[in-house]
Amino acid sequence: MCQLLGMNANVPTDICFSFEGFHHRGGRTDHHRDGWGVAFFEGPGVRLFIDSRATIESPIADFVRQYPIHSLNVIAHIRRATRGPVALVNTHPFQRELWGRYWVFAHNGTLEDFAPALEGRYRPVGQTDSELAFCWMLENLRRLFPKGQPELSVLYEALWEAARELSAFGVFNFLLSNGDYLFAHCSDHLSYIVRKAPFGQAHLVDEDLTVDFSALAGPDDRVSVIATQPLTDNEIWTPFQVGELKVFHNGEPVPM
């Protein structure tokens, strides 16, 4: 199983603490050594870092760990290859344009016998079922809403239906963002936590490191962190229900 990490905040926030623990799962505390990537939204722009090497061996991962890039939405992925060889072209997250905005996607799981006939605007460059599913989702959204992005409730329903269809082919945990919202879907394993006042200390599962968020965050700050498995062992993480799609905005889940 690959590993997913997402962050949604109401003020630009760095992901250094979470990524410090997360990157150990790329070959040290877990066996995901087939590449990794992380995308940071900055307004409509995206900083995308990917590497086909394991995170624990990647100089790019060291750079991300030490460079506090601030963002409202972040998606990261550590790969264990099941479809397509270990190569940069098969490394998540994937990025495409839709409705004049960048969309970023990362998937955990394997889709069996998924071979849709795409119309051609979105085509996978690599060989993964994940990138193929992303292209299919975007093509489906463009077909449903040719005039532009619909309101959130309508977009949510379309994504939920797409996730339901794709889940029929196998495990389809994913993170998806356009820089405004972060969507997260669970097929089997996904959890989240919302950090807000009163802030406390957090201790990583994968490394003996503790941070006191009360000394770093403002009283109105909110940050949601989504991960395949909880990253800390002294906080209460909420597991997703199987088949659940959540959308995060301004650092917390949006009631849908």
mmCIF file of C-alpha atoms in Angstrom:
data_model
loop_
_atom_site.group_PDB
_atom_site.id
_atom_site.type_symbol
_atom_site.label_atom_id
_atom_site.label_comp_id
_atom_site.label_asym_id
_atom_site.label_seq_id
_atom_site.Cartn_x
_atom_site.Cartn_y
_atom_site.Cartn_z
ATOM 1 C CA MET A 1 0.000 0.000 0.000
ATOM 2 C CA CYS A 2 1.230 3.487 -0.855
ATOM 3 C CA GLN A 3 1.135 6.277 1.687
ATOM 4 C CA LEU A 4 -0.887 9.487 1.360
ATOM 5 C CA LEU A 5 -0.451 12.773 3.206
ATOM 6 C CA GLY A 6 -2.602 15.859 2.796
ATOM 7 C CA MET A 7 -2.894 19.209 4.533
ATOM 8 C CA ASN A 8 -5.557 21.904 4.353
ATOM 9 C CA ALA A 9 -5.258 25.105 6.391
ATOM 10 C CA ASN A 10 -6.998 28.454 6.836
ATOM 11 C CA VAL A 11 -3.691 30.347 6.823
ATOM 12 C CA PRO A 12 -0.519 29.482 4.872
ATOM 13 C CA THR A 13 1.176 26.754 6.881
ATOM 14 C CA ASP A 14 4.258 24.581 6.447
ATOM 15 C CA ILE A 15 4.114 20.803 6.587
ATOM 16 C CA CYS A 16 7.632 20.255 7.928
ATOM 17 C CA PHE A 17 6.587 18.398 11.111
ATOM 18 C CA SER A 18 4.209 15.999 9.363
ATOM 19 C CA PHE A 19 6.602 15.445 6.464
ATOM 20 C CA GLU A 20 9.430 14.699 8.905
ATOM 21 C CA GLY A 21 7.538 11.646 10.114
ATOM 22 C CA PHE A 22 5.970 10.817 6.755
ATOM 23 C CA HIS A 23 9.252 10.617 4.843
ATOM 24 C CA HIS A 24 10.534 7.832 7.127
ATOM 25 C CA ARG A 25 7.830 5.588 5.676
ATOM 26 C CA GLY A 26 9.663 5.697 2.371
ATOM 27 C CA GLY A 27 12.102 2.920 3.277
ATOM 28 C CA ARG A 28 12.910 3.259 6.976
ATOM 29 C CA THR A 29 9.752 2.516 8.982
ATOM 30 C CA ASP A 30 7.892 1.029 5.999
ATOM 31 C CA HIS A 31 8.767 -0.536 2.656
ATOM 32 C CA HIS A 32 7.631 2.154 0.217
ATOM 33 C CA ARG A 33 10.820 2.784 -1.772
ATOM 34 C CA ASP A 34 9.494 3.333 -5.311
ATOM 35 C CA GLY A 35 9.385 7.109 -5.463
ATOM 36 C CA TRP A 36 7.651 9.997 -3.780
ATOM 37 C CA GLY A 37 6.299 13.457 -4.446
ATOM 38 C CA VAL A 38 4.715 16.500 -2.843
ATOM 39 C CA ALA A 39 2.693 19.410 -4.254
ATOM 40 C CA PHE A 40 2.261 22.793 -2.580
ATOM 41 C CA PHE A 41 -0.431 25.170 -3.816
ATOM 42 C CA GLU A 42 0.399 28.873 -3.822
ATOM 43 C CA GLY A 43 -2.730 30.613 -5.041
ATOM 44 C CA PRO A 44 -3.397 29.181 -8.512
ATOM 45 C CA GLY A 45 0.220 28.053 -8.804
ATOM 46 C CA VAL A 46 1.745 24.748 -7.721
ATOM 47 C CA ARG A 47 5.228 23.822 -6.529
ATOM 48 C CA LEU A 48 5.632 20.143 -7.436
ATOM 49 C CA PHE A 49 8.596 18.051 -6.259
ATOM 50 C CA ILE A 50 8.885 14.399 -7.351
ATOM 51 C CA ASP A 51 11.672 11.818 -7.261
ATOM 52 C CA SER A 52 11.769 8.158 -8.294
ATOM 53 C CA ARG A 53 14.135 7.420 -5.415
ATOM 54 C CA ALA A 54 13.038 6.508 -1.903
ATOM 55 C CA THR A 55 12.410 9.483 0.401
ATOM 56 C CA ILE A 56 15.133 8.401 2.827
ATOM 57 C CA GLU A 57 17.667 8.503 -0.037
ATOM 58 C CA SER A 58 16.378 11.594 -1.841
ATOM 59 C CA PRO A 59 18.214 14.945 -1.635
ATOM 60 C CA ILE A 60 14.969 16.562 -2.791
ATOM 61 C CA ALA A 61 13.198 15.111 0.254
ATOM 62 C CA ASP A 62 15.926 16.570 2.470
ATOM 63 C CA PHE A 63 15.312 19.954 0.868
ATOM 64 C CA VAL A 64 11.542 19.747 1.485
ATOM 65 C CA ARG A 65 12.112 18.694 5.105
ATOM 66 C CA GLN A 66 14.266 21.750 5.786
ATOM 67 C CA TYR A 67 12.504 24.367 3.664
ATOM 68 C CA PRO A 68 9.291 25.667 5.304
ATOM 69 C CA ILE A 69 7.111 26.206 2.236
ATOM 70 C CA HIS A 70 3.813 27.725 3.374
ATOM 71 C CA SER A 71 0.621 26.626 1.667
ATOM 72 C CA LEU A 72 -3.132 26.273 2.191
ATOM 73 C CA ASN A 73 -3.249 22.880 0.454
ATOM 74 C CA VAL A 74 -0.578 20.185 0.249
ATOM 75 C CA ILE A 75 -0.673 16.673 -1.219
ATOM 76 C CA ALA A 76 2.171 14.180 -0.729
ATOM 77 C CA HIS A 77 2.602 10.544 -1.750
ATOM 78 C CA ILE A 78 5.085 7.739 -1.134
ATOM 79 C CA ARG A 79 4.904 4.994 -3.736
ATOM 80 C CA ARG A 80 5.016 1.231 -3.642
ATOM 81 C CA ALA A 81 4.803 0.243 -7.304
ATOM 82 C CA THR A 82 1.982 -2.110 -8.331
ATOM 83 C CA ARG A 83 1.262 -0.773 -11.848
ATOM 84 C CA GLY A 84 4.055 0.611 -14.011
ATOM 85 C CA PRO A 85 7.811 0.505 -13.381
ATOM 86 C CA VAL A 86 9.695 2.660 -10.907
ATOM 87 C CA ALA A 87 10.213 5.834 -12.914
ATOM 88 C CA LEU A 88 9.754 9.568 -12.617
ATOM 89 C CA VAL A 89 6.836 9.477 -15.052
ATOM 90 C CA ASN A 90 4.930 7.129 -12.717
ATOM 91 C CA THR A 91 5.539 9.167 -9.560
ATOM 92 C CA HIS A 92 2.629 10.841 -7.767
ATOM 93 C CA PRO A 93 1.204 13.453 -7.367
ATOM 94 C CA PHE A 94 -0.048 14.039 -10.904
ATOM 95 C CA GLN A 95 -1.027 17.491 -12.169
ATOM 96 C CA ARG A 96 -3.413 18.636 -14.922
ATOM 97 C CA GLU A 97 -5.418 21.753 -15.846
ATOM 98 C CA LEU A 98 -9.218 21.878 -15.616
ATOM 99 C CA TRP A 99 -11.440 24.991 -15.831
ATOM 100 C CA GLY A 100 -8.374 27.245 -15.774
ATOM 101 C CA ARG A 101 -6.986 25.790 -12.542
ATOM 102 C CA TYR A 102 -4.360 23.198 -11.733
ATOM 103 C CA TRP A 103 -5.667 20.004 -10.176
ATOM 104 C CA VAL A 104 -3.347 17.683 -8.247
ATOM 105 C CA PHE A 105 -4.077 14.023 -7.510
ATOM 106 C CA ALA A 106 -2.482 11.151 -5.592
ATOM 107 C CA HIS A 107 -3.839 7.604 -5.231
ATOM 108 C CA ASN A 108 -3.267 4.687 -2.915
ATOM 109 C CA GLY A 109 -4.453 1.269 -4.063
ATOM 110 C CA THR A 110 -4.719 -0.845 -7.206
ATOM 111 C CA LEU A 111 -7.461 -0.853 -9.838
ATOM 112 C CA GLU A 112 -7.913 -4.177 -11.621
ATOM 113 C CA ASP A 113 -9.057 -4.356 -15.252
ATOM 114 C CA PHE A 114 -9.605 -0.605 -15.459
ATOM 115 C CA ALA A 115 -9.239 0.337 -19.142
ATOM 116 C CA PRO A 116 -11.589 3.185 -20.081
ATOM 117 C CA ALA A 117 -11.758 4.621 -23.588
ATOM 118 C CA LEU A 118 -10.628 8.214 -23.080
ATOM 119 C CA GLU A 119 -11.709 10.889 -25.539
ATOM 120 C CA GLY A 120 -8.235 12.355 -25.768
ATOM 121 C CA ARG A 121 -8.041 15.670 -23.915
ATOM 122 C CA TYR A 122 -6.540 13.954 -20.881
ATOM 123 C CA ARG A 123 -4.108 11.137 -21.495
ATOM 124 C CA PRO A 124 -1.742 9.394 -19.105
ATOM 125 C CA VAL A 125 1.959 9.879 -19.780
ATOM 126 C CA GLY A 126 3.063 6.968 -17.608
ATOM 127 C CA GLN A 127 1.791 3.443 -17.059
ATOM 128 C CA THR A 128 -0.011 3.652 -13.714
ATOM 129 C CA ASP A 129 -3.668 2.894 -13.092
ATOM 130 C CA SER A 130 -3.589 5.980 -10.846
ATOM 131 C CA GLU A 131 -2.784 8.483 -13.598
ATOM 132 C CA LEU A 132 -5.304 6.771 -15.885
ATOM 133 C CA ALA A 133 -8.004 7.140 -13.219
ATOM 134 C CA PHE A 134 -7.101 10.815 -12.742
ATOM 135 C CA CYS A 135 -7.415 11.472 -16.481
ATOM 136 C CA TRP A 136 -10.759 9.667 -16.545
ATOM 137 C CA MET A 137 -12.049 11.721 -13.597
ATOM 138 C CA LEU A 138 -11.073 15.032 -15.193
ATOM 139 C CA GLU A 139 -12.508 14.037 -18.552
ATOM 140 C CA ASN A 140 -15.739 13.079 -16.819
ATOM 141 C CA LEU A 141 -15.912 16.397 -14.960
ATOM 142 C CA ARG A 142 -15.282 18.402 -18.130
ATOM 143 C CA ARG A 143 -18.021 16.464 -19.912
ATOM 144 C CA LEU A 144 -20.501 17.017 -17.080
ATOM 145 C CA PHE A 145 -19.689 20.706 -16.594
ATOM 146 C CA PRO A 146 -18.414 22.134 -19.901
ATOM 147 C CA LYS A 147 -19.064 25.756 -18.870
ATOM 148 C CA GLY A 148 -16.838 25.668 -15.797
ATOM 149 C CA GLN A 149 -16.599 24.547 -12.205
ATOM 150 C CA PRO A 150 -20.005 24.065 -10.559
ATOM 151 C CA GLU A 151 -20.850 24.995 -6.983
ATOM 152 C CA LEU A 152 -19.269 22.842 -4.317
ATOM 153 C CA SER A 153 -22.287 20.645 -3.540
ATOM 154 C CA VAL A 154 -22.686 19.698 -7.218
ATOM 155 C CA LEU A 155 -18.956 19.105 -7.657
ATOM 156 C CA TYR A 156 -18.912 16.966 -4.516
ATOM 157 C CA GLU A 157 -21.721 14.742 -5.809
ATOM 158 C CA ALA A 158 -19.955 14.284 -9.152
ATOM 159 C CA LEU A 159 -16.688 13.322 -7.443
ATOM 160 C CA TRP A 160 -18.472 10.968 -5.061
ATOM 161 C CA GLU A 161 -20.140 9.199 -7.985
ATOM 162 C CA ALA A 162 -16.802 8.958 -9.837
ATOM 163 C CA ALA A 163 -15.129 7.542 -6.722
ATOM 164 C CA ARG A 164 -17.932 5.004 -6.345
ATOM 165 C CA GLU A 165 -17.516 3.854 -9.960
ATOM 166 C CA LEU A 166 -13.735 3.590 -9.707
ATOM 167 C CA SER A 167 -13.886 1.773 -6.366
ATOM 168 C CA ALA A 168 -15.671 -1.077 -8.146
ATOM 169 C CA PHE A 169 -12.300 -1.861 -9.781
ATOM 170 C CA GLY A 170 -10.333 -2.075 -6.517
ATOM 171 C CA VAL A 171 -8.869 0.040 -3.731
ATOM 172 C CA PHE A 172 -9.244 3.745 -4.461
ATOM 173 C CA ASN A 173 -8.000 5.948 -1.641
ATOM 174 C CA PHE A 174 -7.144 9.365 -3.070
ATOM 175 C CA LEU A 175 -6.387 13.017 -2.401
ATOM 176 C CA LEU A 176 -7.427 15.678 -4.921
ATOM 177 C CA SER A 177 -7.141 19.463 -4.805
ATOM 178 C CA ASN A 178 -7.563 22.523 -7.016
ATOM 179 C CA GLY A 179 -5.985 24.860 -4.474
ATOM 180 C CA ASP A 180 -9.337 25.897 -3.000
ATOM 181 C CA TYR A 181 -10.566 22.583 -1.633
ATOM 182 C CA LEU A 182 -8.949 19.298 -0.668
ATOM 183 C CA PHE A 183 -11.014 16.180 -1.398
ATOM 184 C CA ALA A 184 -10.148 12.893 0.314
ATOM 185 C CA HIS A 185 -11.727 9.520 -0.437
ATOM 186 C CA CYS A 186 -11.321 6.314 1.567
ATOM 187 C CA SER A 187 -11.607 2.751 0.291
ATOM 188 C CA ASP A 188 -9.952 1.085 3.273
ATOM 189 C CA HIS A 189 -7.445 3.202 5.245
ATOM 190 C CA LEU A 190 -7.455 6.975 5.781
ATOM 191 C CA SER A 191 -7.557 9.151 8.902
ATOM 192 C CA TYR A 192 -7.535 12.859 9.682
ATOM 193 C CA ILE A 193 -7.023 15.293 12.531
ATOM 194 C CA VAL A 194 -8.042 18.948 12.882
ATOM 195 C CA ARG A 195 -5.587 21.010 14.922
ATOM 196 C CA LYS A 196 -6.997 24.212 16.380
ATOM 197 C CA ALA A 197 -6.971 26.140 19.658
ATOM 198 C CA PRO A 198 -6.257 25.144 22.329
ATOM 199 C CA PHE A 199 -3.145 23.691 20.703
ATOM 200 C CA GLY A 200 -0.988 21.098 22.419
ATOM 201 C CA GLN A 201 2.016 18.897 21.823
ATOM 202 C CA ALA A 202 2.268 16.256 19.108
ATOM 203 C CA HIS A 203 4.692 13.316 19.017
ATOM 204 C CA LEU A 204 5.547 11.482 15.791
ATOM 205 C CA VAL A 205 4.991 7.755 15.392
ATOM 206 C CA ASP A 206 7.933 7.276 13.011
ATOM 207 C CA GLU A 207 10.519 9.368 14.866
ATOM 208 C CA ASP A 208 11.084 10.480 18.462
ATOM 209 C CA LEU A 209 10.183 14.090 17.768
ATOM 210 C CA THR A 210 7.715 16.310 19.616
ATOM 211 C CA VAL A 211 6.471 19.781 18.696
ATOM 212 C CA ASP A 212 4.420 22.204 20.787
ATOM 213 C CA PHE A 213 1.927 23.802 18.407
ATOM 214 C CA SER A 214 0.800 26.297 21.051
ATOM 215 C CA ALA A 215 4.137 28.056 20.567
ATOM 216 C CA LEU A 216 3.828 28.101 16.774
ATOM 217 C CA ALA A 217 0.169 28.652 15.881
ATOM 218 C CA GLY A 218 -2.099 31.648 16.284
ATOM 219 C CA PRO A 219 -5.382 31.445 18.219
ATOM 220 C CA ASP A 220 -7.482 31.410 15.037
ATOM 221 C CA ASP A 221 -5.329 28.977 13.051
ATOM 222 C CA ARG A 222 -6.836 25.697 11.859
ATOM 223 C CA VAL A 223 -5.046 22.872 10.087
ATOM 224 C CA SER A 224 -6.420 19.524 8.936
ATOM 225 C CA VAL A 225 -3.945 16.733 8.242
ATOM 226 C CA ILE A 226 -5.013 13.606 6.360
ATOM 227 C CA ALA A 227 -2.873 10.462 6.251
ATOM 228 C CA THR A 228 -3.085 6.796 5.331
ATOM 229 C CA GLN A 229 -2.063 5.965 8.896
ATOM 230 C CA PRO A 230 -1.923 8.454 11.825
ATOM 231 C CA LEU A 231 1.384 10.283 12.033
ATOM 232 C CA THR A 232 1.294 10.974 15.776
ATOM 233 C CA ASP A 233 0.666 8.724 18.759
ATOM 234 C CA ASN A 234 -0.562 11.216 21.364
ATOM 235 C CA GLU A 235 -3.406 12.836 19.415
ATOM 236 C CA ILE A 236 -6.877 11.602 18.489
ATOM 237 C CA TRP A 237 -7.164 10.879 14.771
ATOM 238 C CA THR A 238 -10.555 10.247 13.177
ATOM 239 C CA PRO A 239 -10.731 7.304 10.754
ATOM 240 C CA PHE A 240 -12.719 7.700 7.545
ATOM 241 C CA GLN A 241 -15.604 5.358 6.881
ATOM 242 C CA VAL A 242 -15.195 2.967 3.961
ATOM 243 C CA GLY A 243 -16.556 4.669 0.850
ATOM 244 C CA GLU A 244 -16.512 8.117 2.462
ATOM 245 C CA LEU A 245 -15.562 11.270 0.556
ATOM 246 C CA LYS A 246 -14.672 14.332 2.611
ATOM 247 C CA VAL A 247 -13.903 17.859 1.460
ATOM 248 C CA PHE A 248 -11.706 20.180 3.514
ATOM 249 C CA HIS A 249 -11.697 23.970 3.337
ATOM 250 C CA ASN A 250 -10.196 26.617 5.630
ATOM 251 C CA GLY A 251 -8.607 23.918 7.780
ATOM 252 C CA GLU A 252 -11.632 21.771 8.576
ATOM 253 C CA PRO A 253 -14.113 19.353 6.987
ATOM 254 C CA VAL A 254 -17.041 20.925 5.170
ATOM 255 C CA PRO A 255 -20.452 19.456 6.130
ATOM 256 C CA MET A 256 -21.920 17.853 3.013
#
